[in-house]
Amino acid sequence: MAESPKAERRGFLKLLAGALAAAAGALATVPVLGSVVTPLMKPKADDGGLLRAVSVTELQDGVPRRVELVSTVIDGWSRAVGVIGAVWLLKKPDGTVSALSTICPHSGCSINQKTKSTYGCPCHDSTFELDGNATDGPSPRPMDPLEVQVKDKDVFVKYRRFKIGVKEKQELGAVDCPRRGRDLA
Ligand code: FES
């Protein structure tokens, strides 16, 4: 016996409600799936914490260049991009590149280039040679050198921070997050 139009409509509405409930359930799983998958998409630390600074072609032999290092960190749903610190890069005639932290070992001010062949700290007048050696002022040690690698014409630096105000260089640990490095020189 054929169903009445009323019964047919009831059947259709039931089907529609079932389909909508299934769709809502599927949508509800999206954030859950995301929270599982997103951490898997985090960049792997296979570069040993090296950050690209510049192309080696942008450096002139014997001319220091100040470069800010930018890092990107993906943590769960948040993504932070920003400057974590700065370095003085120097290319030598043999093609090797050295990096010195811009943070003054005395009290942490930002070191500038003073003359063609020296750096200087504006806070208490420490002076350093281009290799970082301290020649004048209260800095208890030379400027802090950082590890550099040149790969395919790009210069990479492993950025680190060191304890200030002490004679011996003491590493404070890796700086990999722009939020933690925001106030660095
Ligand atoms: S902070 Fe650089 S000399 Fe004092």
Coordinates of N, CA, C and O and ligand atoms in Angstrom, one line a residue:
M1 N 0.8 -1.2 0.0 CA 0.0 0.0 0.0 C 0.9 1.3 0.0 O 1.9 1.4 0.8
A2 N 0.6 2.2 -0.9 CA 1.4 3.4 -1.0 C 1.2 4.3 0.3 O 0.2 4.4 0.9
E3 N 2.4 5.0 0.7 CA 2.4 5.8 1.9 C 1.7 7.1 1.6 O 1.7 7.6 0.5
S4 N 1.0 7.7 2.6 CA 0.3 9.0 2.4 C 1.4 10.1 2.3 O 2.6 9.9 2.8
P5 N 1.1 11.2 1.6 CA 2.1 12.3 1.5 C 2.6 12.8 2.8 O 3.8 13.1 3.0
K6 N 1.8 12.7 3.9 CA 2.2 13.1 5.3 C 3.3 12.2 5.8 O 4.4 12.7 6.3
A7 N 3.1 10.9 5.6 CA 4.1 9.9 6.0 C 5.4 10.0 5.2 O 6.5 9.9 5.8
E8 N 5.3 10.3 3.9 CA 6.4 10.5 3.1 C 7.3 11.7 3.6 O 8.5 11.7 3.7
R9 N 6.6 12.8 3.9 CA 7.2 14.0 4.4 C 8.0 13.7 5.7 O 9.1 14.2 5.9
R10 N 7.3 12.9 6.6 CA 7.9 12.6 7.9 C 9.2 11.8 7.6 O 10.3 12.1 8.2
G11 N 9.2 10.9 6.7 CA 10.3 10.1 6.4 C 11.5 10.9 5.9 O 12.6 10.8 6.2
F12 N 11.1 11.9 5.0 CA 12.2 12.8 4.4 C 12.8 13.6 5.5 O 14.0 13.8 5.5
L13 N 11.9 14.2 6.4 CA 12.5 15.0 7.4 C 13.4 14.2 8.4 O 14.5 14.7 8.8
K14 N 13.1 13.0 8.6 CA 13.9 12.1 9.5 C 15.3 11.9 8.8 O 16.3 12.0 9.5
L15 N 15.2 11.6 7.5 CA 16.5 11.4 6.8 C 17.4 12.7 6.8 O 18.6 12.6 7.0
L16 N 16.7 13.9 6.6 CA 17.4 15.1 6.6 C 18.1 15.4 8.0 O 19.2 15.8 8.0
A17 N 17.3 15.1 9.0 CA 17.8 15.3 10.4 C 19.1 14.4 10.6 O 20.1 14.8 11.2
G18 N 19.0 13.2 10.1 CA 20.1 12.2 10.3 C 21.3 12.7 9.6 O 22.4 12.7 10.1
A19 N 21.1 13.2 8.3 CA 22.2 13.7 7.5 C 22.9 14.9 8.2 O 24.1 15.0 8.3
L20 N 22.0 15.9 8.8 CA 22.6 17.1 9.4 C 23.4 16.7 10.7 O 24.4 17.2 11.0
A21 N 22.9 15.7 11.4 CA 23.6 15.3 12.7 C 24.9 14.6 12.3 O 25.9 14.9 13.0
A22 N 25.0 13.9 11.2 CA 26.2 13.2 10.8 C 27.2 14.3 10.4 O 28.4 14.3 10.7
A23 N 26.7 15.4 9.6 CA 27.6 16.4 9.2 C 28.2 17.2 10.4 O 29.4 17.5 10.4
A24 N 27.3 17.5 11.4 CA 27.8 18.2 12.6 C 28.8 17.4 13.3 O 29.8 17.9 13.8
G25 N 28.6 16.1 13.4 CA 29.6 15.2 14.1 C 30.9 15.2 13.4 O 32.0 15.3 14.0
A26 N 30.9 15.2 12.0 CA 32.1 15.2 11.3 C 32.9 16.6 11.5 O 34.1 16.6 11.7
L27 N 32.1 17.7 11.5 CA 32.7 19.0 11.7 C 33.4 19.1 13.1 O 34.4 19.7 13.3
A28 N 32.7 18.5 14.1 CA 33.2 18.6 15.4 C 34.6 17.8 15.6 O 35.4 18.2 16.4
T29 N 34.9 16.9 14.7 CA 36.1 16.2 14.8 C 37.3 17.0 14.2 O 38.5 16.6 14.4
V30 N 37.0 18.0 13.4 CA 38.1 18.7 12.7 C 39.1 19.3 13.7 O 40.3 19.1 13.5
P31 N 38.7 20.1 14.7 CA 39.7 20.6 15.6 C 40.5 19.5 16.3 O 41.7 19.6 16.6
V32 N 39.8 18.4 16.6 CA 40.5 17.3 17.3 C 41.5 16.7 16.4 O 42.7 16.5 16.8
L33 N 41.2 16.5 15.1 CA 42.2 16.0 14.1 C 43.3 17.0 14.0 O 44.5 16.6 13.9
G34 N 43.0 18.3 14.0 CA 44.0 19.3 13.8 C 45.0 19.3 14.9 O 46.2 19.4 14.7
S35 N 44.5 19.1 16.2 CA 45.4 19.2 17.3 C 46.3 18.0 17.3 O 47.4 18.0 17.8
V36 N 45.9 16.9 16.6 CA 46.7 15.7 16.5 C 47.7 15.9 15.4 O 48.9 15.6 15.5
V37 N 47.3 16.4 14.2 CA 48.1 16.5 13.0 C 49.1 17.7 13.1 O 50.2 17.6 12.7
T38 N 48.6 18.9 13.6 CA 49.5 20.1 13.6 C 50.8 19.9 14.3 O 51.9 20.3 13.7
P39 N 50.9 19.3 15.5 CA 52.3 19.1 16.0 C 53.2 18.2 15.1 O 54.4 18.4 15.1
L40 N 52.5 17.3 14.3 CA 53.3 16.5 13.5 C 53.9 17.4 12.3 O 54.9 17.0 11.7
M41 N 53.3 18.5 12.1 CA 53.8 19.4 11.0 C 54.8 20.4 11.4 O 55.3 21.2 10.7
K42 N 55.2 20.4 12.7 CA 56.2 21.3 13.2 C 57.5 21.1 12.5 O 57.9 19.9 12.2
P43 N 58.3 22.2 12.2 CA 59.5 22.0 11.5 C 60.5 21.2 12.4 O 60.5 21.4 13.6
K44 N 61.2 20.2 11.8 CA 62.1 19.4 12.6 C 63.4 20.2 12.9 O 63.8 21.0 12.0
A45 N 64.0 20.0 14.0 CA 65.2 20.7 14.4 C 66.4 20.0 13.8 O 67.4 19.7 14.4
D46 N 66.3 19.7 12.5 CA 67.4 18.9 11.8 C 68.5 19.9 11.3 O 69.5 19.4 10.9
D47 N 68.3 21.2 11.5 CA 69.4 22.1 11.1 C 70.2 22.5 12.3 O 71.1 23.4 12.2
G48 N 70.0 21.9 13.4 CA 70.9 22.2 14.6 C 70.7 23.6 15.1 O 71.5 24.1 15.7
G49 N 69.5 24.2 14.8 CA 69.2 25.5 15.4 C 69.9 26.6 14.6 O 70.0 27.7 15.0
L50 N 70.3 26.3 13.3 CA 70.9 27.3 12.5 C 69.9 28.2 11.9 O 68.9 27.7 11.4
L51 N 70.1 29.5 11.9 CA 69.2 30.5 11.3 C 69.9 31.1 10.1 O 71.0 31.6 10.2
R52 N 69.1 31.3 9.0 CA 69.7 31.9 7.8 C 69.9 33.4 8.1 O 68.9 34.1 8.6
A53 N 71.1 34.0 7.8 CA 71.3 35.4 8.1 C 71.3 36.2 6.8 O 70.4 37.1 6.6
V54 N 72.1 35.9 5.9 CA 72.2 36.6 4.6 C 72.8 35.7 3.6 O 73.3 34.6 3.9
S55 N 72.8 36.1 2.3 CA 73.6 35.4 1.3 C 75.0 35.9 1.4 O 75.3 37.1 1.7
V56 N 76.0 35.0 1.2 CA 77.4 35.4 1.3 C 77.7 36.5 0.3 O 78.6 37.3 0.5
T57 N 77.0 36.6 -0.8 CA 77.3 37.6 -1.8 C 76.9 39.0 -1.3 O 77.3 40.0 -1.9
E58 N 76.2 39.1 -0.2 CA 75.8 40.4 0.3 C 76.9 40.9 1.3 O 76.7 42.0 1.8
L59 N 77.9 40.1 1.5 CA 79.0 40.6 2.4 C 80.2 41.0 1.6 O 80.6 40.3 0.7
Q60 N 80.8 42.1 2.1 CA 82.1 42.5 1.5 C 83.3 42.1 2.3 O 83.2 42.3 3.6
D61 N 84.3 41.7 1.7 CA 85.5 41.3 2.5 C 85.9 42.4 3.5 O 86.1 43.6 3.1
G62 N 86.1 42.1 4.7 CA 86.6 43.0 5.7 C 85.7 44.1 6.2 O 86.1 45.0 6.9
V63 N 84.4 44.1 5.7 CA 83.5 45.1 6.1 C 82.4 44.5 6.9 O 81.6 43.7 6.5
P64 N 82.3 44.8 8.2 CA 81.3 44.2 9.1 C 79.9 44.6 8.7 O 79.6 45.7 8.2
R65 N 79.0 43.6 8.9 CA 77.6 43.9 8.6 C 76.7 43.4 9.7 O 76.8 42.2 10.1
R66 N 75.9 44.3 10.2 CA 74.9 43.9 11.3 C 73.7 43.2 10.7 O 73.1 43.8 9.8
V67 N 73.4 42.1 11.2 CA 72.2 41.3 10.6 C 71.3 40.9 11.8 O 71.8 40.3 12.8
E68 N 70.0 41.1 11.6 CA 69.0 40.6 12.6 C 68.6 39.2 12.2 O 68.4 38.9 11.0
L69 N 68.5 38.3 13.2 CA 68.2 36.9 12.9 C 66.7 36.7 13.2 O 66.2 37.1 14.3
V70 N 66.0 36.1 12.2 CA 64.5 35.9 12.4 C 64.3 34.5 12.5 O 64.8 33.6 11.8
S71 N 63.4 34.1 13.5 CA 63.0 32.7 13.7 C 61.5 32.6 13.6 O 60.8 33.5 13.9
T72 N 61.1 31.4 13.2 CA 59.7 31.0 13.1 C 59.5 29.8 14.0 O 60.2 28.8 13.9
V73 N 58.5 29.9 14.9 CA 58.3 28.7 15.8 C 56.8 28.4 15.7 O 55.9 29.3 15.8
I74 N 56.5 27.2 15.3 CA 55.1 26.7 15.3 C 54.8 25.9 16.5 O 55.5 24.9 16.7
D75 N 53.8 26.3 17.3 CA 53.6 25.5 18.5 C 52.0 25.3 18.6 O 51.3 26.2 18.9
G76 N 51.6 24.1 18.3 CA 50.2 23.8 18.3 C 49.5 24.6 17.2 O 49.9 24.6 16.0
W77 N 48.6 25.5 17.6 CA 47.9 26.3 16.7 C 48.5 27.7 16.5 O 48.1 28.5 15.7
S78 N 49.6 28.0 17.3 CA 50.1 29.4 17.2 C 51.4 29.3 16.4 O 52.2 28.4 16.4
R79 N 51.7 30.5 15.8 CA 52.9 30.6 14.9 C 53.5 31.9 15.3 O 52.9 33.0 15.2
A80 N 54.8 31.9 15.7 CA 55.5 33.2 16.1 C 56.6 33.4 15.2 O 57.5 32.5 15.0
V81 N 56.7 34.6 14.5 CA 57.8 35.0 13.6 C 58.3 36.3 14.2 O 57.6 37.2 14.4
G82 N 59.6 36.3 14.3 CA 60.2 37.6 14.8 C 61.7 37.6 14.9 O 62.3 36.5 14.8
V83 N 62.2 38.7 15.2 CA 63.7 38.9 15.4 C 64.0 38.3 16.8 O 63.4 38.7 17.8
I84 N 65.0 37.4 16.9 CA 65.4 36.9 18.2 C 66.7 37.5 18.7 O 67.1 37.3 19.8
G85 N 67.4 38.2 17.8 CA 68.7 38.8 18.2 C 69.4 39.3 16.9 O 68.9 39.2 15.8
A86 N 70.6 39.8 17.1 CA 71.4 40.3 16.0 C 72.9 39.9 16.2 O 73.4 39.6 17.3
V87 N 73.6 39.9 15.0 CA 75.0 39.6 15.0 C 75.8 40.5 14.1 O 75.2 41.1 13.2
W88 N 77.1 40.6 14.4 CA 78.0 41.3 13.4 C 78.6 40.2 12.6 O 79.3 39.3 13.2
L89 N 78.4 40.2 11.3 CA 79.1 39.3 10.4 C 80.3 39.9 9.7 O 80.3 41.1 9.4
L90 N 81.3 39.1 9.6 CA 82.5 39.6 8.9 C 83.1 38.6 8.0 O 83.4 37.4 8.4
K91 N 83.2 38.9 6.7 CA 83.8 38.0 5.7 C 85.2 38.3 5.5 O 85.6 39.5 5.3
K92 N 86.0 37.2 5.6 CA 87.5 37.4 5.5 C 87.9 37.2 4.0 O 87.1 36.5 3.3
P93 N 89.1 37.6 3.6 CA 89.5 37.4 2.2 C 89.5 36.0 1.8 O 89.4 35.7 0.6
D94 N 89.7 35.0 2.8 CA 89.8 33.6 2.4 C 88.3 33.0 2.2 O 88.2 31.9 2.0
G95 N 87.3 33.9 2.4 CA 85.9 33.4 2.1 C 85.2 33.0 3.4 O 84.0 32.8 3.4
T96 N 85.9 32.8 4.5 CA 85.3 32.4 5.7 C 84.5 33.5 6.3 O 84.9 34.7 6.1
V97 N 83.5 33.2 7.1 CA 82.6 34.2 7.7 C 82.6 34.0 9.2 O 82.4 32.9 9.7
S98 N 82.7 35.1 10.0 CA 82.6 35.0 11.4 C 81.4 35.8 11.9 O 81.0 36.7 11.2
A99 N 80.9 35.4 13.1 CA 79.7 36.1 13.6 C 80.0 36.4 15.1 O 80.5 35.6 15.8
L100 N 79.7 37.6 15.5 CA 79.8 38.0 16.9 C 78.5 38.5 17.4 O 77.8 39.2 16.7
S101 N 78.1 38.1 18.6 CA 76.9 38.6 19.2 C 77.0 40.2 19.3 O 78.0 40.7 19.7
T102 N 75.8 40.9 19.1 CA 75.8 42.3 19.3 C 75.6 42.7 20.8 O 75.7 43.9 21.2
I103 N 75.4 41.7 21.6 CA 75.1 42.0 23.1 C 76.5 42.2 23.8 O 77.3 41.3 23.8
C104 N 76.6 43.3 24.4 CA 77.9 43.7 25.1 C 78.0 42.8 26.4 O 77.1 42.7 27.2
P105 N 79.1 42.1 26.5 CA 79.3 41.2 27.7 C 79.4 42.0 29.0 O 79.3 41.4 30.1
H106 N 79.5 43.3 29.0 CA 79.5 44.1 30.2 C 78.1 44.1 30.9 O 77.9 43.5 31.9
S107 N 77.2 44.8 30.2 CA 75.9 44.9 30.8 C 74.7 44.7 29.8 O 73.6 45.0 30.1
G108 N 75.1 44.2 28.6 CA 74.1 43.8 27.7 C 73.6 44.9 26.7 O 72.6 44.6 26.0
C109 N 74.2 46.0 26.6 CA 73.8 47.0 25.6 C 74.2 46.5 24.2 O 74.9 45.5 24.0
S110 N 73.6 47.1 23.2 CA 73.8 46.7 21.8 C 75.1 47.4 21.3 O 75.2 48.6 21.2
I111 N 76.0 46.5 20.8 CA 77.3 47.0 20.3 C 77.2 47.5 18.9 O 76.6 46.9 18.0
N112 N 77.7 48.7 18.6 CA 77.7 49.3 17.3 C 79.1 49.3 16.6 O 80.1 49.0 17.3
Q113 N 79.2 49.6 15.3 CA 80.5 49.8 14.7 C 81.0 51.2 15.1 O 80.2 52.1 15.0
K114 N 82.2 51.3 15.6 CA 82.7 52.6 16.0 C 83.5 53.3 14.9 O 83.3 54.4 14.6
T115 N 84.5 52.5 14.4 CA 85.3 53.0 13.3 C 85.3 51.9 12.3 O 84.8 50.8 12.5
K116 N 86.1 52.1 11.2 CA 86.2 51.1 10.2 C 86.8 49.8 10.8 O 86.4 48.7 10.3
S117 N 87.6 49.9 11.8 CA 88.3 48.7 12.3 C 87.9 48.4 13.8 O 88.6 47.6 14.4
T118 N 86.9 49.1 14.3 CA 86.5 48.7 15.7 C 85.0 48.8 15.9 O 84.3 49.4 15.1
Y119 N 84.6 48.0 16.9 CA 83.2 48.1 17.4 C 83.3 48.9 18.7 O 84.3 48.9 19.4
G120 N 82.1 49.5 19.1 CA 82.1 50.2 20.4 C 80.7 50.1 21.0 O 79.7 50.0 20.4
C121 N 80.8 50.0 22.4 CA 79.5 50.0 23.1 C 79.1 51.4 23.6 O 79.9 52.0 24.2
P122 N 77.9 51.8 23.3 CA 77.6 53.2 23.6 C 77.3 53.4 25.1 O 77.3 54.5 25.6
C123 N 77.1 52.3 25.8 CA 76.7 52.5 27.3 C 77.9 52.9 28.2 O 77.8 53.9 28.9
H124 N 79.0 52.2 28.1 CA 80.1 52.5 29.0 C 81.5 52.5 28.2 O 82.5 52.3 28.8
D125 N 81.3 52.7 26.9 CA 82.5 52.9 26.1 C 83.5 51.7 25.9 O 84.7 52.0 25.8
S126 N 83.0 50.5 26.0 CA 84.0 49.4 25.7 C 84.3 49.4 24.2 O 83.4 49.7 23.4
T127 N 85.5 49.1 23.9 CA 85.9 49.1 22.5 C 86.4 47.7 22.1 O 87.1 47.1 23.0
F128 N 86.1 47.2 20.9 CA 86.5 45.9 20.5 C 87.1 46.0 19.1 O 86.6 46.8 18.3
E129 N 88.0 45.1 18.8 CA 88.5 45.0 17.5 C 87.5 44.2 16.6 O 86.6 43.5 17.2
L130 N 87.8 44.1 15.3 CA 86.8 43.4 14.5 C 86.7 41.9 14.7 O 85.8 41.3 14.4
D131 N 87.8 41.4 15.4 CA 87.7 39.9 15.7 C 87.0 39.7 17.1 O 87.0 38.6 17.6
G132 N 86.6 40.8 17.7 CA 85.9 40.8 19.0 C 86.7 41.0 20.2 O 86.2 41.2 21.3
N133 N 88.0 41.1 20.0 CA 88.9 41.3 21.1 C 88.7 42.6 21.8 O 88.6 43.7 21.1
A134 N 88.5 42.6 23.1 CA 88.3 43.9 23.9 C 89.6 44.6 24.1 O 90.6 44.1 24.6
T135 N 89.6 45.9 23.7 CA 90.8 46.7 23.8 C 90.7 47.8 24.8 O 91.7 48.4 25.3
D136 N 89.5 48.2 25.2 CA 89.3 49.3 26.1 C 87.9 49.2 26.8 O 87.0 48.6 26.2
G137 N 87.8 49.8 28.0 CA 86.5 49.9 28.6 C 86.3 48.7 29.6 O 87.2 47.9 29.8
P138 N 85.1 48.7 30.2 CA 84.8 47.7 31.3 C 84.4 46.3 30.9 O 84.2 45.5 31.8
S139 N 84.3 46.0 29.6 CA 83.8 44.7 29.2 C 84.8 43.6 29.8 O 86.0 43.7 29.6
P140 N 84.2 42.7 30.5 CA 85.1 41.7 31.2 C 85.7 40.6 30.2 O 86.5 39.8 30.6
R141 N 85.1 40.6 29.0 CA 85.7 39.6 28.0 C 85.4 40.1 26.6 O 84.7 41.1 26.4
P142 N 86.0 39.4 25.6 CA 85.7 39.8 24.2 C 84.3 39.7 23.8 O 83.5 39.1 24.6
M143 N 83.9 40.2 22.7 CA 82.5 39.9 22.2 C 82.4 38.4 22.0 O 83.3 37.7 21.7
D144 N 81.1 38.0 22.1 CA 80.9 36.5 22.1 C 80.7 36.0 20.6 O 79.8 36.4 19.9
P145 N 81.7 35.1 20.2 CA 81.5 34.6 18.9 C 80.4 33.5 18.8 O 80.1 32.9 19.8
L146 N 79.8 33.4 17.7 CA 78.7 32.4 17.4 C 79.1 31.5 16.3 O 79.9 31.9 15.4
E147 N 78.6 30.3 16.3 CA 78.9 29.3 15.2 C 78.2 29.8 13.9 O 77.1 30.2 13.9
V148 N 79.0 29.7 12.9 CA 78.6 30.1 11.5 C 78.8 28.9 10.6 O 79.8 28.2 10.6
Q149 N 77.8 28.7 9.7 CA 78.0 27.8 8.6 C 77.6 28.4 7.3 O 76.6 29.1 7.2
V150 N 78.4 28.2 6.2 CA 78.0 28.7 4.9 C 77.6 27.5 4.0 O 78.4 26.5 3.8
K151 N 76.3 27.5 3.6 CA 75.8 26.4 2.8 C 75.1 27.0 1.6 O 74.2 27.8 1.7
D152 N 75.6 26.5 0.4 CA 75.0 27.0 -0.9 C 74.9 28.5 -0.9 O 73.9 29.0 -1.2
K153 N 76.0 29.1 -0.5 CA 76.1 30.6 -0.6 C 75.2 31.3 0.4 O 75.1 32.6 0.4
D154 N 74.6 30.6 1.3 CA 73.8 31.3 2.4 C 74.6 31.1 3.7 O 75.2 30.1 4.0
V155 N 74.6 32.2 4.5 CA 75.2 32.2 5.8 C 74.2 31.9 6.9 O 73.2 32.6 7.0
F156 N 74.5 30.9 7.7 CA 73.6 30.5 8.8 C 74.4 30.7 10.1 O 75.6 30.5 10.2
V157 N 73.6 31.1 11.1 CA 74.2 31.4 12.4 C 73.4 30.6 13.5 O 72.2 30.6 13.4
K158 N 74.2 30.0 14.4 CA 73.5 29.3 15.5 C 73.5 30.4 16.7 O 74.5 30.7 17.3
Y159 N 72.3 31.0 16.9 CA 72.2 32.1 17.8 C 72.1 31.6 19.3 O 71.3 30.7 19.6
R160 N 72.9 32.2 20.1 CA 73.0 31.8 21.5 C 73.1 33.1 22.4 O 73.6 34.1 21.9
R161 N 72.7 33.0 23.6 CA 72.9 34.1 24.5 C 73.9 33.7 25.6 O 73.9 32.5 25.9
F162 N 74.6 34.6 26.2 CA 75.6 34.3 27.2 C 75.4 35.3 28.4 O 74.9 36.4 28.3
K163 N 75.9 34.8 29.5 CA 75.8 35.5 30.8 C 76.6 36.8 30.6 O 77.8 36.8 30.2
I164 N 76.0 37.9 31.1 CA 76.8 39.2 31.0 C 77.4 39.5 32.4 O 77.0 39.0 33.4
G165 N 78.5 40.3 32.3 CA 79.1 40.8 33.5 C 80.1 39.8 34.1 O 80.6 40.0 35.2
V166 N 80.4 38.7 33.4 CA 81.4 37.8 33.9 C 82.5 37.6 32.9 O 82.4 37.8 31.7
K167 N 83.7 37.2 33.4 CA 84.9 37.0 32.6 C 84.8 35.8 31.6 O 85.2 35.9 30.5
E168 N 84.3 34.7 32.2 CA 84.2 33.5 31.4 C 82.9 33.5 30.6 O 81.8 33.9 31.1
K169 N 83.0 33.0 29.3 CA 81.8 32.9 28.5 C 80.9 31.8 29.0 O 81.3 30.6 29.0
Q170 N 79.7 32.1 29.4 CA 78.8 31.0 29.9 C 77.5 31.1 29.1 O 76.7 32.1 29.2
E171 N 77.2 30.0 28.4 CA 76.0 30.0 27.6 C 74.7 29.9 28.4 O 74.7 29.1 29.4
L172 N 73.7 30.7 28.0 CA 72.4 30.6 28.7 C 71.4 29.7 28.0 O 70.4 29.5 28.5
G173 N 71.8 29.2 26.8 CA 70.9 28.3 26.1 C 70.5 28.8 24.8 O 70.7 30.0 24.4
A174 N 69.8 28.0 24.0 CA 69.3 28.3 22.7 C 68.2 29.3 22.8 O 67.4 29.3 23.7
V175 N 68.2 30.2 21.8 CA 67.1 31.2 21.6 C 66.4 30.8 20.3 O 66.9 31.0 19.3
D176 N 65.2 30.1 20.5 CA 64.6 29.7 19.3 C 63.2 30.3 19.1 O 62.5 30.0 18.2
C177 N 62.8 31.1 20.1 CA 61.5 31.7 20.0 C 61.5 33.2 19.9 O 62.1 33.8 20.8
P178 N 60.8 33.8 18.9 CA 60.8 35.3 18.8 C 60.3 35.9 20.1 O 60.7 37.0 20.4
R179 N 59.3 35.3 20.7 CA 58.8 35.9 21.9 C 59.8 36.0 23.0 O 59.9 37.0 23.7
R180 N 60.7 35.0 23.2 CA 61.7 35.1 24.2 C 62.8 36.0 23.8 O 63.4 36.6 24.6
G181 N 63.0 36.2 22.5 CA 64.1 37.0 22.0 C 63.8 38.4 21.7 O 64.6 39.2 21.3
R182 N 62.5 38.8 21.9 CA 62.0 40.1 21.5 C 62.8 41.3 22.0 O 63.0 42.3 21.4
D183 N 63.3 41.2 23.3 CA 64.0 42.3 23.8 C 65.5 42.2 23.7 O 66.2 42.9 24.4
L184 N 66.0 41.4 22.8 CA 67.4 41.2 22.7 C 68.0 42.3 21.9 O 67.4 42.9 21.0
A185 N 69.3 42.6 22.1 CA 70.0 43.6 21.3 C 70.3 43.1 19.9 O 70.3 41.9 19.7
Ligands
FES1 S1 77.2 47.6 28.5 FE1 78.7 47.8 27.1 S2 80.3 48.8 28.1 FE2 78.8 48.6 29.6

